[in-house]
Amino acid sequence: MSGWESYYKNQGDEEEEDQEEGLEAGGDYKYSGRDSLIFLIDASEAMFETQDEDELTPFDMSIQCIRSVYTSKIISSDRDLLAVVFYGTKKDKNSVNFKNIYVLQELDNPGAKRVLELDHFKGQEGKKHFQDLIGHGSDYSLSEVLWVCANLFSDVQFKMSHKRIMLFTNEDDPHGNDSAKASRARTKAGDLRDTGIFLDLLHLKKRGGFDISLFYRDIISIAEDEDIRVHFEESSKLEDLLRKVRAKETRKRVLHRLKLKLDKDVALTVGIYNMVQKALKPSPVRLYRETNEPVKTKTRTFNVNTGSLLLPSDTKRSQTYGSRQIVLEKEETEELKRFDEPGLILIGFKPLIMLKKHHYLRPSLFVYPDESLINGSSTLFSALLTKCLEKEVMAVCRYTPRQNIPPCFVALMPQEEELDDQKIQVTPPGFQLIFLPYADDKRKVPFTEKVMANPEQVDKMKAIVQKLHFKYRSDSFENPVLQQHFRNMEALALDLMEPEQAVDLTLPKVEVMDKRLGSLVDEFKELVYPPDYNPEEKVPKRKQGDENSGSKRPKVELSEEELKAHVSRGTLGKLTVPTLKEACRVYGLKSGTKKQELLDALTKRFQKA
C-alpha cells in the first residue's frame, strides 16, 4: 500500500507547475499561459548604414539585442515562444504570400539552432549573408506586415498569456508618400490592440533625429503599467537598446487571479505575482543511448506474492498511526485533498508591529488589483491599501492558492508607492503577501548562556563593521555556479572553442578589505583571544579513555516502568531517535533505523509484557 504523503504536493510547488489550464467557465480564478514575442525588423538599406565606422549598424544592433534575449530566455523561460520577421526585403517568405516580408523564424521555443541562425547575420559578414540570402526591398505595406504577425500568433496551438511585437526601425515615416497605406497600418494596429496584441517601438538612431509624432504615435501600444516616456527615447547604443528591450520583454506575469473576500457579499479580484523564485539548473532529460531520443518512464504495480499486475482499483492507501495501519478508499483520499475553493478570505486586521522577522517561512508574493473577474476591484483595493497604510495595520487572511492545496494563513502587508528623483516608479503600490507559520511549524530551541563582551571589545567591533560597510543589492550578484553551468551549455550547443568564464562576485575582496581595516583586526584579536591563540592550529582529538570525553551513546535514563507508561499513554513518539535506539539495544530488540520502526519494536515488546 502507498503512503498518503505521495498524494500531497510539496509546499511551493504551485509556482513551478505548468500553468496552461484554461479559464474555467464561471470560475473565480484563472491561470496564465506562455509568453509570446515577435521581433519585427526593418531590413531596408537605411538600417545597414552608420554615421561612424566604429559604430554598429542599426540592423547589427537589432540582431545582437535579439540574440541576447534568445540566450537569456533559454536560461530563464525556455517555454516562451519567440519569432523573427524581416520586412522591406527583396525576397518574401510568409504564409499569406505578401511581398517584401520574410519570416526568418516562426513562433517556437528558443534553442541553440535558432541562436546560430541569428549569428549568421552579425557584422560585415552578416550584412553580405543577408544581401545574398534575402536582399533589400522598399515597396512594403506595414498593415500587411502586422497581418503576417497576427497570423503567426493565431497559428500557435498553446494558450498564450501575453502577445507582443517589438518593431526595430530607424524610419520615422514609412508611408509618408502614401496616405492610404498609412491609414491601413493605423487600422490594423488598432485591430491588434483589440485582440490583446501589444506593439512596441524600438526606434534606433537616425540622421536628424527620430520624430515619433509623424507616424508611430498612433501605432504603438502602451500598457497600463508602462511609462510613456520610454517610447520617445531613441537608442544609439547597444546597451541602451538591450536595457529597453529587457524592460519590455519581461512580462509581469500573474501567478494566480483570485477573489479577495472581505465579507460574505463584498469581494474583489486580485492578481498574485511571484517576485522571487530560486533559480535552479534544469533537470536532465533521459535519452535512449542509440538514437538520443527522449525516453518516458512508466510505473507499474505488482503483487509481491503472485507477481500479477495490479490496476489502480486493486490498491488502497494507508498510513501507520502508532501501531495501527489506517486504510482509506480512493474516494476518501480524494476527499481529504479538497479543502476549499481557491481565494483569499479576510480574517481580520493586526498592527504591523506584530509581524516579526522570525515568522519568515518563504519569499513573499505581491498582490495587485485585477479587473478581469470583478469590475471596480482597483477602486476597492486602493481604498483598502490607503486605510491600511494610514492605520499601520496588516490584513490577516486565509489563502488557498489552488484546488487540492492546503490553506495557509498569510499577512497582507501594505506597500506604498515610491518614486525616484525623475518621478519614475521604483516600488509599486500593493500588498506583500507574507506566509505565516502555524503553531506546528514553530520550534523551541535550547539556547546556550549568553556571553557578554566588554565595552572595549564592542567599540572595536563597531569600528570594524563601519570600515566594511557597503551598499548591498541582491540583483548585483549572480549565482556563479548557475552562470558557469549555462555558459558551458551555451559553448557546447553553439560549438564554441571554450566557454566564457563567469566572474564569481560572491568572493570577498580580501586585499581591499585588508587595506580598509589596517590594524583593526589585530587589535580586536588582542582584546578577545589569549596571547598564544592560533586560529589555524588544529584542535587535538580527545581520546576515548579521557575522563571528560564521555560516551558516544546517549545514556538511557528511562526504566522499564517508564517505557511501559509511555507505551500505554501513547507518548513514546516524544522520545528522541538516539534514546529509542539505546532502549532497543538495552532490551535486545532488532529493528531498523527509522523512528517508526523503533517505535513499533518497543511498542510490541512492552504491550506483550
XYZ file of C-alpha atoms in Angstrom:
609
model
C 0.000 0.000 0.000
C 1.168 3.519 -0.741
C 1.643 6.185 1.906
C -0.548 9.280 1.984
C 2.457 11.557 1.641
C 2.700 10.821 -2.088
C -0.758 12.289 -2.520
C 0.271 15.769 -1.457
C 2.460 18.310 -3.243
C 5.416 19.971 -1.598
C 4.914 23.487 -0.371
C 5.646 25.979 -3.141
C 5.077 23.516 -5.998
C 2.153 25.544 -7.274
C 4.551 28.172 -8.672
C 6.534 25.619 -10.665
C 3.648 23.717 -12.217
C 2.726 24.079 -15.846
C 0.090 26.782 -15.840
C -1.616 26.180 -19.142
C -5.105 25.351 -17.913
C -7.850 27.424 -19.494
C -10.166 29.712 -17.621
C -12.842 27.548 -16.074
C -16.348 28.513 -17.085
C -17.855 30.666 -14.377
C -14.813 30.127 -12.136
C -13.452 32.604 -9.621
C -9.833 32.250 -10.713
C -7.698 31.621 -13.776
C -4.104 30.805 -14.684
C -1.786 32.177 -17.309
C -0.215 30.518 -20.354
C 3.004 31.128 -22.267
C 4.513 34.467 -23.232
C 4.996 35.037 -26.962
C 7.159 37.664 -28.641
C 7.763 38.539 -32.323
C 10.855 40.574 -33.241
C 9.916 42.644 -36.292
C 12.997 44.131 -38.010
C 13.119 46.772 -40.716
C 15.511 45.355 -43.347
C 15.654 48.362 -45.665
C 19.059 49.731 -46.763
C 18.958 52.589 -44.204
C 19.183 50.027 -41.363
C 22.583 48.871 -42.710
C 24.150 52.342 -42.781
C 26.068 54.011 -39.953
C 27.304 57.569 -39.294
C 30.627 56.401 -37.845
C 32.813 53.487 -38.910
C 33.294 52.374 -35.301
C 29.538 52.261 -34.600
C 27.332 49.240 -35.076
C 24.713 49.498 -37.799
C 21.091 49.676 -36.562
C 20.469 46.229 -38.111
C 23.503 44.716 -36.353
C 22.401 46.255 -33.037
C 18.948 44.718 -33.507
C 20.349 41.244 -34.266
C 22.737 41.297 -31.282
C 19.952 42.505 -28.997
C 17.595 39.732 -30.182
C 20.350 37.147 -29.756
C 20.849 38.313 -26.166
C 17.126 37.901 -25.482
C 17.206 34.396 -27.009
C 20.099 33.237 -24.797
C 18.536 34.712 -21.654
C 15.180 33.094 -22.494
C 16.872 29.703 -22.911
C 18.064 30.047 -19.320
C 15.125 31.769 -17.627
C 11.976 30.701 -19.518
C 12.595 28.280 -22.370
C 8.854 27.563 -22.710
C 8.182 31.049 -24.079
C 7.672 31.463 -27.830
C 9.863 33.721 -29.995
C 9.869 34.636 -33.698
C 11.921 36.845 -36.058
C 10.368 38.617 -39.069
C 12.113 40.916 -41.598
C 10.185 43.440 -43.672
C 11.368 45.655 -46.518
C 13.114 42.650 -48.102
C 13.609 41.691 -51.746
C 12.522 38.074 -51.253
C 9.380 37.050 -49.397
C 8.541 34.076 -47.211
C 5.230 34.083 -45.275
C 2.006 32.102 -45.024
C -0.122 34.644 -46.996
C 2.442 35.369 -49.752
C 2.664 39.112 -49.084
C 5.526 40.835 -50.894
C 8.684 42.152 -49.149
C 8.024 40.221 -45.874
C 10.390 37.410 -44.839
C 9.602 35.213 -41.810
C 13.024 34.007 -40.679
C 11.770 32.077 -37.630
C 8.183 31.245 -36.706
C 6.908 31.269 -33.115
C 8.641 28.459 -31.244
C 10.785 27.800 -28.174
C 14.262 29.388 -28.199
C 17.068 26.947 -28.947
C 20.717 26.642 -29.992
C 19.925 26.233 -33.724
C 17.952 29.466 -33.721
C 20.773 31.353 -31.998
C 23.283 30.016 -34.560
C 20.962 31.121 -37.365
C 20.920 34.669 -35.957
C 24.739 34.642 -35.683
C 24.947 34.406 -39.486
C 23.545 37.962 -39.716
C 26.087 39.624 -37.380
C 28.763 42.077 -38.525
C 30.035 42.688 -42.059
C 29.824 39.010 -42.951
C 26.231 39.027 -41.728
C 25.443 42.013 -43.953
C 26.790 40.156 -47.009
C 24.936 36.964 -45.966
C 21.686 38.942 -45.697
C 22.125 40.548 -49.133
C 22.855 37.159 -50.749
C 20.059 35.257 -48.968
C 17.234 37.805 -48.674
C 18.174 41.188 -50.173
C 16.723 44.666 -49.724
C 13.365 45.947 -50.961
C 11.398 49.144 -50.441
C 7.775 48.717 -51.524
C 6.193 47.204 -48.401
C 2.929 47.773 -46.524
C 3.121 47.924 -42.724
C -0.507 46.778 -42.460
C 0.449 43.569 -44.324
C 3.469 43.155 -42.036
C 1.210 43.356 -38.961
C -1.234 40.955 -40.654
C 1.569 38.360 -41.026
C 2.455 38.773 -37.339
C -1.188 38.287 -36.316
C -1.264 35.063 -38.363
C 1.863 33.804 -36.588
C 0.082 34.242 -33.244
C -3.108 32.545 -34.472
C -1.173 29.516 -35.803
C 0.111 28.670 -32.299
C -1.747 25.807 -30.570
C -0.748 26.748 -26.996
C -2.617 29.089 -24.703
C -0.724 32.388 -24.662
C -0.844 34.753 -21.710
C 0.844 37.675 -23.423
C 1.363 38.521 -27.104
C 3.847 41.240 -28.033
C 5.523 42.571 -31.178
C 8.799 44.528 -30.955
C 9.427 46.701 -34.002
C 13.055 47.702 -34.734
C 13.410 50.567 -37.229
C 15.142 53.888 -37.873
C 12.496 55.150 -40.344
C 10.083 57.527 -38.583
C 7.624 57.937 -41.501
C 7.491 54.700 -43.555
C 4.386 55.721 -45.561
C 4.935 59.462 -45.818
C 4.110 59.467 -49.560
C 1.144 57.056 -49.370
C -1.671 58.112 -47.043
C -3.762 55.038 -47.934
C -1.052 52.649 -46.675
C -0.585 54.774 -43.539
C -4.320 54.662 -42.820
C -4.475 50.882 -43.293
C -1.485 50.456 -40.958
C -3.180 52.526 -38.231
C -6.378 50.494 -38.622
C -4.513 47.182 -38.438
C -2.584 48.358 -35.349
C -5.924 49.177 -33.706
C -7.193 45.688 -34.557
C -4.125 44.162 -32.903
C -4.751 46.200 -29.737
C -8.357 44.977 -29.640
C -7.209 41.330 -29.823
C -4.680 41.791 -26.982
C -1.508 42.053 -29.101
C 0.894 44.777 -27.904
C 3.075 46.601 -30.420
C 6.270 48.205 -29.054
C 8.537 50.542 -30.981
C 12.307 50.170 -30.516
C 13.394 53.115 -32.676
C 17.070 53.475 -33.489
C 19.299 56.459 -34.180
C 18.642 58.360 -37.411
C 20.309 61.385 -39.013
C 18.305 64.428 -37.980
C 16.588 62.545 -35.125
C 13.606 60.190 -34.990
C 10.250 62.015 -34.882
C 7.727 59.614 -33.369
C 4.830 62.039 -33.929
C 4.982 61.658 -37.727
C 3.517 58.131 -37.736
C 4.241 55.803 -34.822
C 2.443 57.761 -32.075
C -0.851 56.245 -33.295
C 0.620 52.778 -33.896
C 2.353 51.757 -30.687
C 0.568 50.174 -27.711
C 1.209 51.446 -24.196
C 0.283 49.112 -21.327
C -1.189 50.479 -18.103
C 1.980 49.659 -16.162
C 4.401 51.307 -18.638
C 5.888 54.789 -18.657
C 5.022 56.617 -21.885
C 8.370 58.456 -21.806
C 10.204 55.208 -22.585
C 8.734 55.243 -26.103
C 10.186 58.640 -27.011
C 13.871 57.881 -26.320
C 15.782 56.658 -29.386
C 18.554 54.081 -28.904
C 22.011 54.933 -30.227
C 23.980 52.286 -28.297
C 23.550 48.533 -27.923
C 23.425 48.870 -24.097
C 20.512 51.341 -24.338
C 18.631 49.069 -26.715
C 19.238 45.985 -24.547
C 18.032 47.786 -21.427
C 14.872 48.951 -23.175
C 14.117 45.509 -24.669
C 14.638 43.703 -21.359
C 12.352 46.172 -19.583
C 9.615 45.494 -22.129
C 10.002 41.757 -22.720
C 9.965 40.926 -19.005
C 6.244 40.482 -18.600
C 4.762 40.959 -15.146
C 3.199 37.511 -15.348
C 0.409 36.801 -12.908
C 0.688 33.587 -10.913
C -3.000 33.400 -9.982
C -6.073 35.577 -10.282
C -8.209 35.081 -7.177
C -11.069 36.625 -5.286
C -10.245 38.510 -2.076
C -13.405 38.189 0.029
C -13.743 40.981 2.575
C -17.203 39.834 3.633
C -19.903 37.436 2.583
C -21.182 39.879 -0.040
C -18.056 42.016 -0.698
C -15.216 40.728 -2.872
C -12.634 41.977 -5.354
C -10.257 40.334 -7.811
C -6.510 40.416 -7.246
C -3.514 39.122 -9.145
C -0.830 37.206 -7.233
C 2.712 37.777 -8.523
C 5.823 35.763 -7.702
C 8.613 38.278 -7.056
C 11.426 35.897 -6.045
C 11.945 32.285 -7.053
C 15.092 30.233 -6.604
C 16.874 29.684 -9.916
C 17.856 26.045 -10.429
C 19.714 24.052 -13.037
C 17.285 22.432 -15.491
C 16.649 18.792 -14.691
C 18.427 16.388 -17.088
C 16.406 14.588 -19.757
C 16.935 10.830 -20.095
C 17.794 9.766 -23.679
C 17.970 6.407 -25.424
C 21.700 5.838 -25.994
C 21.366 4.542 -29.592
C 19.052 7.225 -31.047
C 19.301 10.104 -28.498
C 15.504 10.223 -28.367
C 13.854 11.147 -25.028
C 12.576 8.162 -23.081
C 9.447 8.036 -20.956
C 9.202 6.440 -17.531
C 6.181 4.282 -16.704
C 5.451 2.917 -13.235
C 3.513 -0.303 -12.720
C 2.449 -2.009 -9.501
C 2.754 -5.779 -8.996
C 1.584 -8.180 -6.314
C 4.649 -9.265 -4.293
C 3.232 -12.767 -3.760
C 1.880 -13.673 -7.217
C 3.744 -11.214 -9.445
C 0.483 -10.251 -11.187
C -0.048 -6.706 -12.477
C -2.298 -4.589 -10.247
C -4.745 -1.993 -11.533
C -5.331 1.317 -9.686
C -8.647 -0.078 -8.423
C -6.784 -3.002 -6.785
C -4.755 -0.776 -4.449
C -5.558 1.285 -1.380
C -3.596 3.888 0.567
C -2.594 3.587 4.172
C -0.774 5.358 6.972
C 0.631 3.767 10.101
C -0.501 5.621 13.220
C 1.059 4.243 16.384
C 0.912 0.500 15.793
C -2.274 0.571 13.694
C -2.461 0.699 9.920
C -5.197 3.119 8.834
C -6.590 2.264 5.377
C -8.782 4.547 3.254
C -10.602 4.042 -0.015
C -9.656 6.096 -3.079
C -12.743 8.298 -2.734
C -11.841 9.078 0.882
C -8.266 10.075 -0.021
C -9.637 12.272 -2.818
C -11.945 13.948 -0.313
C -9.025 14.530 2.066
C -7.306 16.638 -0.604
C -10.234 19.030 -1.023
C -10.110 21.909 1.417
C -11.743 24.989 -0.069
C -12.217 26.955 -3.275
C -9.123 28.986 -4.279
C -9.126 32.524 -2.929
C -8.242 34.912 -0.098
C -10.649 35.270 2.828
C -10.167 38.185 5.224
C -9.893 37.108 8.882
C -9.137 40.485 10.452
C -6.537 43.220 10.965
C -3.494 43.388 13.238
C -0.876 46.113 13.909
C 2.205 45.860 11.689
C 4.492 45.674 14.729
C 3.081 42.213 15.496
C 4.746 40.819 12.356
C 8.157 39.506 13.480
C 11.240 38.628 11.438
C 11.300 35.072 12.779
C 7.858 34.471 11.224
C 9.569 34.216 7.821
C 8.751 30.936 6.050
C 9.434 31.637 2.354
C 9.697 34.587 -0.077
C 6.609 36.769 -0.134
C 4.259 37.207 -3.092
C 2.890 40.515 -4.369
C -0.832 41.312 -4.526
C -2.174 43.814 -7.070
C -5.759 44.556 -8.205
C -7.181 42.911 -11.317
C -10.356 43.870 -13.171
C -10.718 40.639 -15.190
C -13.334 38.958 -12.947
C -14.927 41.790 -10.911
C -15.269 45.376 -12.150
C -14.331 48.045 -9.617
C -11.676 45.880 -7.937
C -8.993 48.555 -8.373
C -11.058 51.200 -6.562
C -11.847 48.948 -3.609
C -8.242 47.726 -3.488
C -6.934 51.302 -3.428
C -9.282 52.216 -0.556
C -8.188 49.159 1.445
C -4.489 49.893 0.824
C -4.863 53.561 1.802
C -6.589 52.723 5.098
C -4.056 50.018 5.990
C -1.220 52.483 5.389
C -2.945 55.191 7.453
C -3.654 52.916 10.411
C -0.380 50.935 10.065
C -2.143 47.589 10.097
C -1.865 44.367 8.111
C -4.734 42.218 6.879
C -4.619 38.582 8.083
C -6.206 36.234 5.528
C -6.797 32.574 4.783
C -5.033 31.821 1.477
C -5.871 28.867 -0.773
C -3.840 29.255 -3.988
C -5.248 26.317 -5.938
C -7.575 23.375 -5.602
C -6.143 20.386 -3.706
C -3.609 22.589 -1.894
C -3.962 23.076 1.882
C -4.870 26.598 3.018
C -2.447 28.735 4.972
C -2.544 31.947 6.979
C -0.972 34.994 5.352
C -0.442 38.628 6.259
C -1.115 41.291 3.630
C 1.452 43.979 4.452
C 0.654 47.333 2.758
C 3.337 48.776 0.492
C 3.324 52.442 -0.518
C 4.306 53.632 -3.976
C 7.836 55.062 -4.220
C 9.148 57.360 -6.979
C 12.753 58.353 -7.725
C 14.071 61.842 -8.460
C 12.832 61.616 -12.074
C 9.301 60.726 -10.851
C 9.644 57.176 -12.211
C 8.113 54.411 -10.110
C 10.613 52.414 -8.077
C 8.204 50.481 -5.829
C 4.606 49.796 -6.908
C 1.635 50.231 -4.546
C 0.093 46.983 -3.316
C 0.319 44.316 -0.626
C 3.175 41.955 0.154
C 1.634 38.532 0.853
C 3.692 37.104 3.730
C 3.229 33.471 4.760
C 2.638 32.994 8.495
C 3.672 29.877 10.446
C 1.214 27.544 12.122
C 1.767 26.533 15.745
C 3.087 23.185 14.432
C 5.820 24.994 12.462
C 7.377 26.687 15.489
C 10.255 25.020 17.342
C 11.710 25.515 20.787
C 15.492 25.569 20.610
C 17.586 25.436 23.817
C 19.978 28.396 23.717
C 23.335 28.467 25.470
C 24.079 31.075 28.077
C 24.791 34.484 26.591
C 28.423 35.624 26.967
C 28.683 39.400 27.236
C 31.504 41.354 25.576
C 33.124 44.222 27.422
C 32.652 47.849 26.129
C 36.168 47.991 24.656
C 35.550 44.878 22.534
C 32.180 46.225 21.391
C 33.689 49.562 20.317
C 36.464 47.831 18.381
C 33.979 45.615 16.521
C 31.858 48.689 15.739
C 34.903 50.246 14.085
C 35.466 47.075 12.013
C 31.802 46.969 10.896
C 31.931 50.655 9.967
C 35.005 50.108 7.789
C 33.437 47.144 5.937
C 30.068 48.804 5.376
C 28.817 48.766 1.752
C 25.508 49.114 -0.099
C 24.112 45.672 -0.855
C 21.786 44.985 -3.796
C 20.761 41.383 -4.403
C 20.380 41.970 -8.149
C 24.090 42.867 -8.351
C 25.157 39.289 -7.561
C 24.570 36.344 -9.876
C 24.837 32.722 -8.817
C 28.350 31.801 -10.099
C 27.589 28.075 -10.278
C 24.467 28.628 -12.392
C 26.160 31.185 -14.646
C 29.116 28.895 -15.356
C 26.784 25.936 -15.976
C 24.784 27.849 -18.588
C 27.915 29.217 -20.243
C 29.246 25.670 -20.522
C 25.935 24.556 -22.040
C 25.974 27.514 -24.443
C 29.524 26.666 -25.573
C 28.537 23.038 -26.246
C 25.308 23.959 -28.034
C 26.912 26.653 -30.224
C 30.138 24.687 -30.910
C 32.371 27.313 -29.300
C 36.048 26.525 -28.734
C 35.809 27.117 -24.979
C 33.172 28.517 -22.607
C 33.339 32.063 -21.302
C 34.404 32.097 -17.660
C 31.848 33.533 -15.228
C 33.104 36.039 -12.668
C 32.363 34.951 -9.095
C 31.100 38.164 -7.485
C 30.378 36.394 -4.198
C 34.079 36.108 -3.324
C 35.195 38.695 -0.767
C 37.708 41.314 -1.957
C 40.364 40.350 0.586
C 43.005 42.883 -0.451
C 40.560 45.803 -0.384
C 39.193 44.672 2.984
C 42.688 44.369 4.498
C 43.573 47.840 3.234
C 40.418 49.327 4.758
C 40.801 47.608 8.120
C 44.522 48.235 8.630
C 45.474 47.145 12.155
C 41.907 46.919 13.498
C 41.728 43.100 13.126
C 44.946 42.509 15.099
C 43.787 44.922 17.791
C 40.470 43.071 18.059
C 42.253 39.702 18.335
C 44.363 41.016 21.217
C 41.197 42.118 23.037
C 39.284 38.849 22.543
C 41.709 35.921 22.202
C 44.545 34.767 24.520
C 48.137 35.670 23.538
C 49.064 32.162 22.297
C 45.869 31.742 20.203
C 46.406 30.412 16.661
C 43.208 30.179 14.539
C 44.852 27.791 12.030
C 46.021 25.341 14.697
C 44.094 22.064 14.688
C 42.322 21.094 17.892
C 43.715 17.745 19.118
C 41.177 14.940 19.193
C 40.241 13.656 22.626
C 40.964 10.021 23.250
C 38.179 7.660 24.212
C 39.861 6.909 27.531
C 39.805 10.559 28.636
C 37.733 11.264 31.687
C 35.925 14.162 30.083
C 35.361 12.519 26.726
C 32.023 10.949 27.656
C 30.329 8.093 25.850
C 29.147 8.396 22.279
C 25.952 6.571 23.138
C 23.249 8.607 24.879
C 22.532 7.407 28.381
C 19.051 5.950 28.785
C 17.542 7.256 31.974
C 14.198 5.507 31.412
C 13.328 2.443 33.435
C 11.157 -0.407 32.195
C 8.168 1.020 34.109
C 8.617 4.421 32.450
C 8.762 2.855 28.991
C 5.590 0.864 29.746
C 3.882 4.078 30.865
C 4.910 5.829 27.638
C 3.524 2.930 25.571
C 0.218 2.850 27.460
C -0.235 6.632 27.184
C 0.859 6.720 23.507
C 3.637 9.228 24.241
C 6.555 7.039 23.173
C 6.918 9.127 19.997
C 8.031 12.137 22.059
C 11.368 10.431 22.811
C 14.339 11.155 20.538
C 15.693 8.660 17.997
C 19.028 8.119 19.874
C 17.077 7.385 23.088
C 14.820 4.899 21.268
C 17.840 3.203 19.638
C 19.571 2.831 23.006
C 16.394 1.408 24.562
C 16.143 -1.171 21.745
C 19.802 -2.111 22.272
C 19.397 -2.485 26.028
C 16.385 -4.798 25.653
C 17.878 -6.745 22.709
C 15.256 -5.679 20.173
C 16.011 -5.940 16.466
C 14.650 -3.020 14.428
C 15.501 -0.651 11.610
C 16.957 2.839 11.964
C 13.793 4.837 11.249
C 11.861 6.246 14.181
C 8.625 4.470 13.251
C 10.413 1.096 13.154
C 11.948 1.752 16.592
C 8.528 2.745 17.989
C 6.919 -0.405 16.565
C 9.611 -2.651 18.102
C 9.331 -1.068 21.577
C 5.505 -0.996 21.459
C 5.390 -4.681 20.512
C 7.830 -5.586 23.306
C 6.067 -3.738 26.136
C 2.476 -4.464 25.050
C 3.273 -8.186 25.461
C 4.766 -7.502 28.876
